[in-house]
XYZ file of C-alpha atoms in Angstrom:
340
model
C 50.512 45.332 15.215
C 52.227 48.662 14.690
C 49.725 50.992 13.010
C 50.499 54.878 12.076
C 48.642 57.793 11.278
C 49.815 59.834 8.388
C 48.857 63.697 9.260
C 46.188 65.228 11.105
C 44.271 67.249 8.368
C 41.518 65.370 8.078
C 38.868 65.887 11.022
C 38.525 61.754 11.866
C 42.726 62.154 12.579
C 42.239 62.582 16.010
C 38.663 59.830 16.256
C 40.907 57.383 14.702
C 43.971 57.943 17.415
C 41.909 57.449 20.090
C 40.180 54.196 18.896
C 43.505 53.151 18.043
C 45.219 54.052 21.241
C 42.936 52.445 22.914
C 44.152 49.056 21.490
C 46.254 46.785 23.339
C 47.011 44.577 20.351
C 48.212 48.014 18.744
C 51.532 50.022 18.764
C 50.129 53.624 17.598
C 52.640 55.656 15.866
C 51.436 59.456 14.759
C 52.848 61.923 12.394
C 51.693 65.341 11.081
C 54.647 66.850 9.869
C 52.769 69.251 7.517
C 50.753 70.786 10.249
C 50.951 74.360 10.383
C 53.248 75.965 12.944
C 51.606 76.720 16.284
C 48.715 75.195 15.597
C 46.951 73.371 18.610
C 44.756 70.919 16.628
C 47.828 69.932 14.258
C 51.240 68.017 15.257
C 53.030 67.265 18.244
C 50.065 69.680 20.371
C 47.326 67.225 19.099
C 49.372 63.884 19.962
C 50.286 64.946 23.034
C 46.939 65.869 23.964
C 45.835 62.696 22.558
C 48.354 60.539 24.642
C 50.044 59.293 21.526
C 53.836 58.533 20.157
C 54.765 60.880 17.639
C 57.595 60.979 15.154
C 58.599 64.568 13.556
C 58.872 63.282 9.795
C 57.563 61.169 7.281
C 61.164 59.456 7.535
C 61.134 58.532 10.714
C 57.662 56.833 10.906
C 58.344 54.648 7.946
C 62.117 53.974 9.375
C 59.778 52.677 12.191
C 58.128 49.781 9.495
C 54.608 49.759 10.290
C 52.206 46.990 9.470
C 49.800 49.598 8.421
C 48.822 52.972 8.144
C 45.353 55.334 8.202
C 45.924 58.387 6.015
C 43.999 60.957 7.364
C 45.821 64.017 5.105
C 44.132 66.830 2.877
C 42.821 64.773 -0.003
C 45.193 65.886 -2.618
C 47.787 64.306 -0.703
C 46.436 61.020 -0.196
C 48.990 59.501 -3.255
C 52.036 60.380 -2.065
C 51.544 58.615 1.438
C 49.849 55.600 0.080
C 52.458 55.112 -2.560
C 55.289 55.756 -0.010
C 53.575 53.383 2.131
C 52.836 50.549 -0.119
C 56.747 51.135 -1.272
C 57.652 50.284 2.465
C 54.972 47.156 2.755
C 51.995 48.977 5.050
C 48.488 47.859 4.438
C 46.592 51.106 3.979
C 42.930 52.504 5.068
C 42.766 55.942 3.310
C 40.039 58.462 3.872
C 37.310 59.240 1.520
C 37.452 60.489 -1.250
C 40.222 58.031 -2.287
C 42.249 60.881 -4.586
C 41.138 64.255 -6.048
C 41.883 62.896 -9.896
C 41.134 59.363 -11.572
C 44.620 59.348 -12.303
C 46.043 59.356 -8.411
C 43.206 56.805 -7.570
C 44.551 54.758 -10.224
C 48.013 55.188 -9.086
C 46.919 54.313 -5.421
C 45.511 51.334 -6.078
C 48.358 49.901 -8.488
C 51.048 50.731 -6.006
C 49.246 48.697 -3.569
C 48.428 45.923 -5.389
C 52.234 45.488 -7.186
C 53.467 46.119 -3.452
C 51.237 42.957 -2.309
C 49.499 45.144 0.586
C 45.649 45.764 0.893
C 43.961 49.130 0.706
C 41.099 50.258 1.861
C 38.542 53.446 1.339
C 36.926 55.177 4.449
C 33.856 54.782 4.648
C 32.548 53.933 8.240
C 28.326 54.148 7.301
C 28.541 51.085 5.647
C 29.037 49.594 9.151
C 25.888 50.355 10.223
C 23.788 47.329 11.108
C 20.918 48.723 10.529
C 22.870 49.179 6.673
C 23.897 45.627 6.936
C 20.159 44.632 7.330
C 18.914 46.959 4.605
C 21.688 45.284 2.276
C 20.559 41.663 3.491
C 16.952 42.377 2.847
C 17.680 43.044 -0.958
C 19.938 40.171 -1.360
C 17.759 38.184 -0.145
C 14.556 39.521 -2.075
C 12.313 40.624 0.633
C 11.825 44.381 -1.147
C 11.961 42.468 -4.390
C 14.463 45.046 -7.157
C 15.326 48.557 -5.969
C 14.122 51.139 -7.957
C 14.970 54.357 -6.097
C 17.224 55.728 -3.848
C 17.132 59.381 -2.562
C 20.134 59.638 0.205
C 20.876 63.107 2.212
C 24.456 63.486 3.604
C 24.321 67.198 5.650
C 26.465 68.470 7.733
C 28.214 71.827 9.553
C 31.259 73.233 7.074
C 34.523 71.332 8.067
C 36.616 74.516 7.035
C 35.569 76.357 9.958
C 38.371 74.245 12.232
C 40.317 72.669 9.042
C 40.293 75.498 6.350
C 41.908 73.416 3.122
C 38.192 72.060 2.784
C 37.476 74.959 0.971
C 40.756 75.132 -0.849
C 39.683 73.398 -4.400
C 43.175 72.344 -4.866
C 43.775 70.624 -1.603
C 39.912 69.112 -1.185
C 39.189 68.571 -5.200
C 35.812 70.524 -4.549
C 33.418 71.644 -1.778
C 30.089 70.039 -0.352
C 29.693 67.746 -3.644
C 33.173 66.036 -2.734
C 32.734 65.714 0.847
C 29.512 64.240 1.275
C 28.044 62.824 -2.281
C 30.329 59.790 -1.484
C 29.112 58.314 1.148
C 25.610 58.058 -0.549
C 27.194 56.932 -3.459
C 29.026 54.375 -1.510
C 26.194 52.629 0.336
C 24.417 52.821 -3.527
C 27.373 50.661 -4.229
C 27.249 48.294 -1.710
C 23.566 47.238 -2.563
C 24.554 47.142 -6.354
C 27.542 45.051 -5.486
C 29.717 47.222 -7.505
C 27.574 48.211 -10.510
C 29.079 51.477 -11.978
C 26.958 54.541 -12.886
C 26.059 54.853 -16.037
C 25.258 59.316 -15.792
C 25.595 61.781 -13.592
C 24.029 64.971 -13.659
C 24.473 67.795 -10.649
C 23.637 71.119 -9.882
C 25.009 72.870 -6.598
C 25.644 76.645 -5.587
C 26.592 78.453 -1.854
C 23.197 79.582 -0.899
C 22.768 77.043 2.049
C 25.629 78.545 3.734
C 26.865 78.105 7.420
C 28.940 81.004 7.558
C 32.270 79.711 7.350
C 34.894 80.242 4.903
C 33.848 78.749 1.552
C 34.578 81.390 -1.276
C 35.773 78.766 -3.581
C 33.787 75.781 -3.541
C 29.678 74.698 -3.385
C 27.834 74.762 0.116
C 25.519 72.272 -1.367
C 24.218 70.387 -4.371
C 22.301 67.919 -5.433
C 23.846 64.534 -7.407
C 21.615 62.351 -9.535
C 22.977 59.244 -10.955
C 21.586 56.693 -13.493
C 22.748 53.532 -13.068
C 22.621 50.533 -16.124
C 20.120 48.245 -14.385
C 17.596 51.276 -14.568
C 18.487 52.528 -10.181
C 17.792 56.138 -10.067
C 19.722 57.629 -6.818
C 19.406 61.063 -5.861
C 22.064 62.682 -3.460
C 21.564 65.697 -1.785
C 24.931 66.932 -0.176
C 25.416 70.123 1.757
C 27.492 72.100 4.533
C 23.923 73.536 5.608
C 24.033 73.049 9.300
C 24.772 76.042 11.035
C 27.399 75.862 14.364
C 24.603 75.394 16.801
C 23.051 72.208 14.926
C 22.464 69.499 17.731
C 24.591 67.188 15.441
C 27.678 67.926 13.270
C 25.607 66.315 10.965
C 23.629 63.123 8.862
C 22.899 61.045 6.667
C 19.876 58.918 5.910
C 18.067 57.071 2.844
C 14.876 56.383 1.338
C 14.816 53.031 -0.653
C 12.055 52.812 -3.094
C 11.779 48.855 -3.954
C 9.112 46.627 -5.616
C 8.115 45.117 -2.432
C 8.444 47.581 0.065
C 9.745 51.301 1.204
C 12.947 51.498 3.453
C 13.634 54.161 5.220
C 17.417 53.885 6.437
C 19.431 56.437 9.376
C 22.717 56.275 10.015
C 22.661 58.196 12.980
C 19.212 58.011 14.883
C 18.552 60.215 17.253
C 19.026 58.218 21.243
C 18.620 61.141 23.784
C 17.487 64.402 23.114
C 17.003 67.671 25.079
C 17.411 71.120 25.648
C 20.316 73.289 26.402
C 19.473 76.594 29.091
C 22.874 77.755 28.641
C 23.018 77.965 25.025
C 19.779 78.072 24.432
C 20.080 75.896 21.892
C 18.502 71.824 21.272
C 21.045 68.996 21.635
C 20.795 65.303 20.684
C 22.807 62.265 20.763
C 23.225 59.882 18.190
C 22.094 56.130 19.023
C 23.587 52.754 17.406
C 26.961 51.238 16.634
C 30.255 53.174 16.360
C 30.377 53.151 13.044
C 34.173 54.725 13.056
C 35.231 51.706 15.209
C 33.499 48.611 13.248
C 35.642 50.624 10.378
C 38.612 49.979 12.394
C 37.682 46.571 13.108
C 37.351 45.556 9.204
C 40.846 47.047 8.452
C 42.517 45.173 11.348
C 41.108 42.028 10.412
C 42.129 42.567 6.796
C 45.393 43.197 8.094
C 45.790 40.072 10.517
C 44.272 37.695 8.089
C 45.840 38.510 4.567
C 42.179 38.601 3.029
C 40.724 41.903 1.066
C 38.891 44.440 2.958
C 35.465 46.395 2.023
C 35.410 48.713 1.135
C 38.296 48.380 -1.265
C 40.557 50.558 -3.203
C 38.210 49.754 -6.195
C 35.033 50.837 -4.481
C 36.885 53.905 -3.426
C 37.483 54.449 -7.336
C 33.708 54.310 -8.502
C 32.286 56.576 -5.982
C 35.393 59.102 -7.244
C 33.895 59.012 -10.408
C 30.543 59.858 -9.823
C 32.045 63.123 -8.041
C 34.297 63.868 -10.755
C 31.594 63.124 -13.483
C 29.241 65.522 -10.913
C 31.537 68.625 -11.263
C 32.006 68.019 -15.050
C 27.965 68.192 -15.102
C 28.606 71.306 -12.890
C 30.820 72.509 -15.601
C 28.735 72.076 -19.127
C 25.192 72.150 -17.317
C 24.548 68.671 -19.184
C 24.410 65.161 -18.272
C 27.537 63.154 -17.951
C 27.878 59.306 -19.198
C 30.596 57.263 -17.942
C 31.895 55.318 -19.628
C 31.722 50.986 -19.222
C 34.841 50.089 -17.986
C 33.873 47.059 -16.328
């Protein structure tokens, strides 16, 4: 299977080349023909680095027909190479969030589906096993109906090494749009789909790493109603400051009739202290999550059948972040509205 990555903006770009290259059943193609001159973690630097083919334009990989493609761009730009794609027959994973506006979502997913290819939203936490046994659990009713969810997705501030994270335009928003949809996600999963019914947020820059954020939150915290009575609380932040022992988190506490869960993506498996830096350092246990991700889209690929998550789910976690900045705007809750 020939697979390419569209750009390296994103941060996974270069996690997703090396799972990929590592592939004998794959034919990894890069590209990153927006990268910024000279810069080492961008373009033809980073690929080479990485041991990876690289074409110079967006031309030239598609001349190359790929079976599918991983955009890994700045989120604004996620339409363009998903339509171009679809136009050219490439399945598609994209990275989360799926667009910056309901209206390039939309777009995304229509192209796909008139084109006859399968898209896909990046989210690699609900790969988890200990996720998949949370989500059994309920379906099965051994915690009887969920009542609660409080979810915290932290982390360090991506635009310290990739600064159009805190460029509104490029990223569609700060902390809230970076982390809320994750949460929001795995909320999903155990509804099977149910959209939120209101959102309400409040977020500021307080919690504050250091890095270059003038124009978008630091942090924030999401709550969302949903129509079968769910309450889920997100709190979402760049908090963690550069000598964190982990980039950064994200956990859940499931309040349910029957029982508490308490669910982490990323449990601590060795921990320690570091005499050079002075500083604590642990590695995370468990499953990589990044690579089951992988697995799902490949599969989806080879077989013809839809992936999860899908272009839809990628939709209704969108709009609980853009309903979360309108409530940033008017200071009021936000309904959605049914469109089930």
């Amino acid at each position: 299977m020939r697979v390419a990555v569209l750009s390296f903006a994103h941060l996974h770009a270069a996690t997703y080349i090396r799972l990929l290259r590592d592939r004998d059943s794959i034919e990894l193609i890069t590209a990153d023909p927006e990268a910024p001159p000279g810069d080492p973690t961008r373009g033809r630097a980073l690929a080479e680095q990485l041991g990876a083919d690289y074409a110079d334009t967006w031309d030239e990989v598609f001349a190359l027909r790929p079976d599918a493609v991983v955009v890994t761009s700045a989120n604004a730009r996620h339409r363009h190479l998903v339509e171009r794609a679809a136009a050219s027959g490439a399945h598609v994973l994209c990275e989360k969030p799926l667009a910056t506006t309901e209206a390039d979502a939309l777009a995304m997913i229509d192209a796909c589906a008139r084109a006859g290819v399968r898209l896909m939203t990046a989210y690699p936490v609900r790969f988890s096993p200990a996720f998949t046994a949370l989500r059994g659990a309920l379906a099965d009713g051994s915690l009887g109906g969920l009542i609660s969810v409080h979810g915290a997705n932290n982390g360090s501030n991506p635009a310290r090494s990739h600064p159009w994270f805190a460029d509104p335009e490029l990223s569609g928003g700060g902390a809230l749009a970076d982390h809320t949809v994750h949460i929001a996600d795995l909320v999903d999963a155990l509804l099977d789909g149910e959209q939120a019914a209101e959102v309400y947020a409040q977020a500021n820059s307080v919690l504050d790493d250091g890095g270059p954020t003038p124009d978008v939150e630091t942090a924030g915290l999401v709550t969302i109603r949903y129509p079968g009575g769910l309450v889920a609380a997100v709190d979402a932040s760049w908090s963690h400051p550069p000598d964190h022992p982990t980039w950064g988190g994200l956990a859940m506490t499931c309040v349910a009739e029957k029982a508490i869960v308490e669910f982490d993506a990323f449990p601590p498996l060795l921990g320690g202290f570091n005499s050079v830096t002075g500083h604590g350092r642990w590695e995370a246990g468990g499953a990589d999550l990044d690579a089951a991700m992988l697995d799902e889209f490949l599969d989806a690929v080879r077989t013809g059948r839809r992936p999860s998550p899908d272009g839809e789910a990628g939709l209704r976690t969108l709009r609980i972040v853009l309903a979360a900045y309108e409530s940033l705007r008017t200071g009021q809750p936000v309904a959605l509205p049914d469109r089930l």
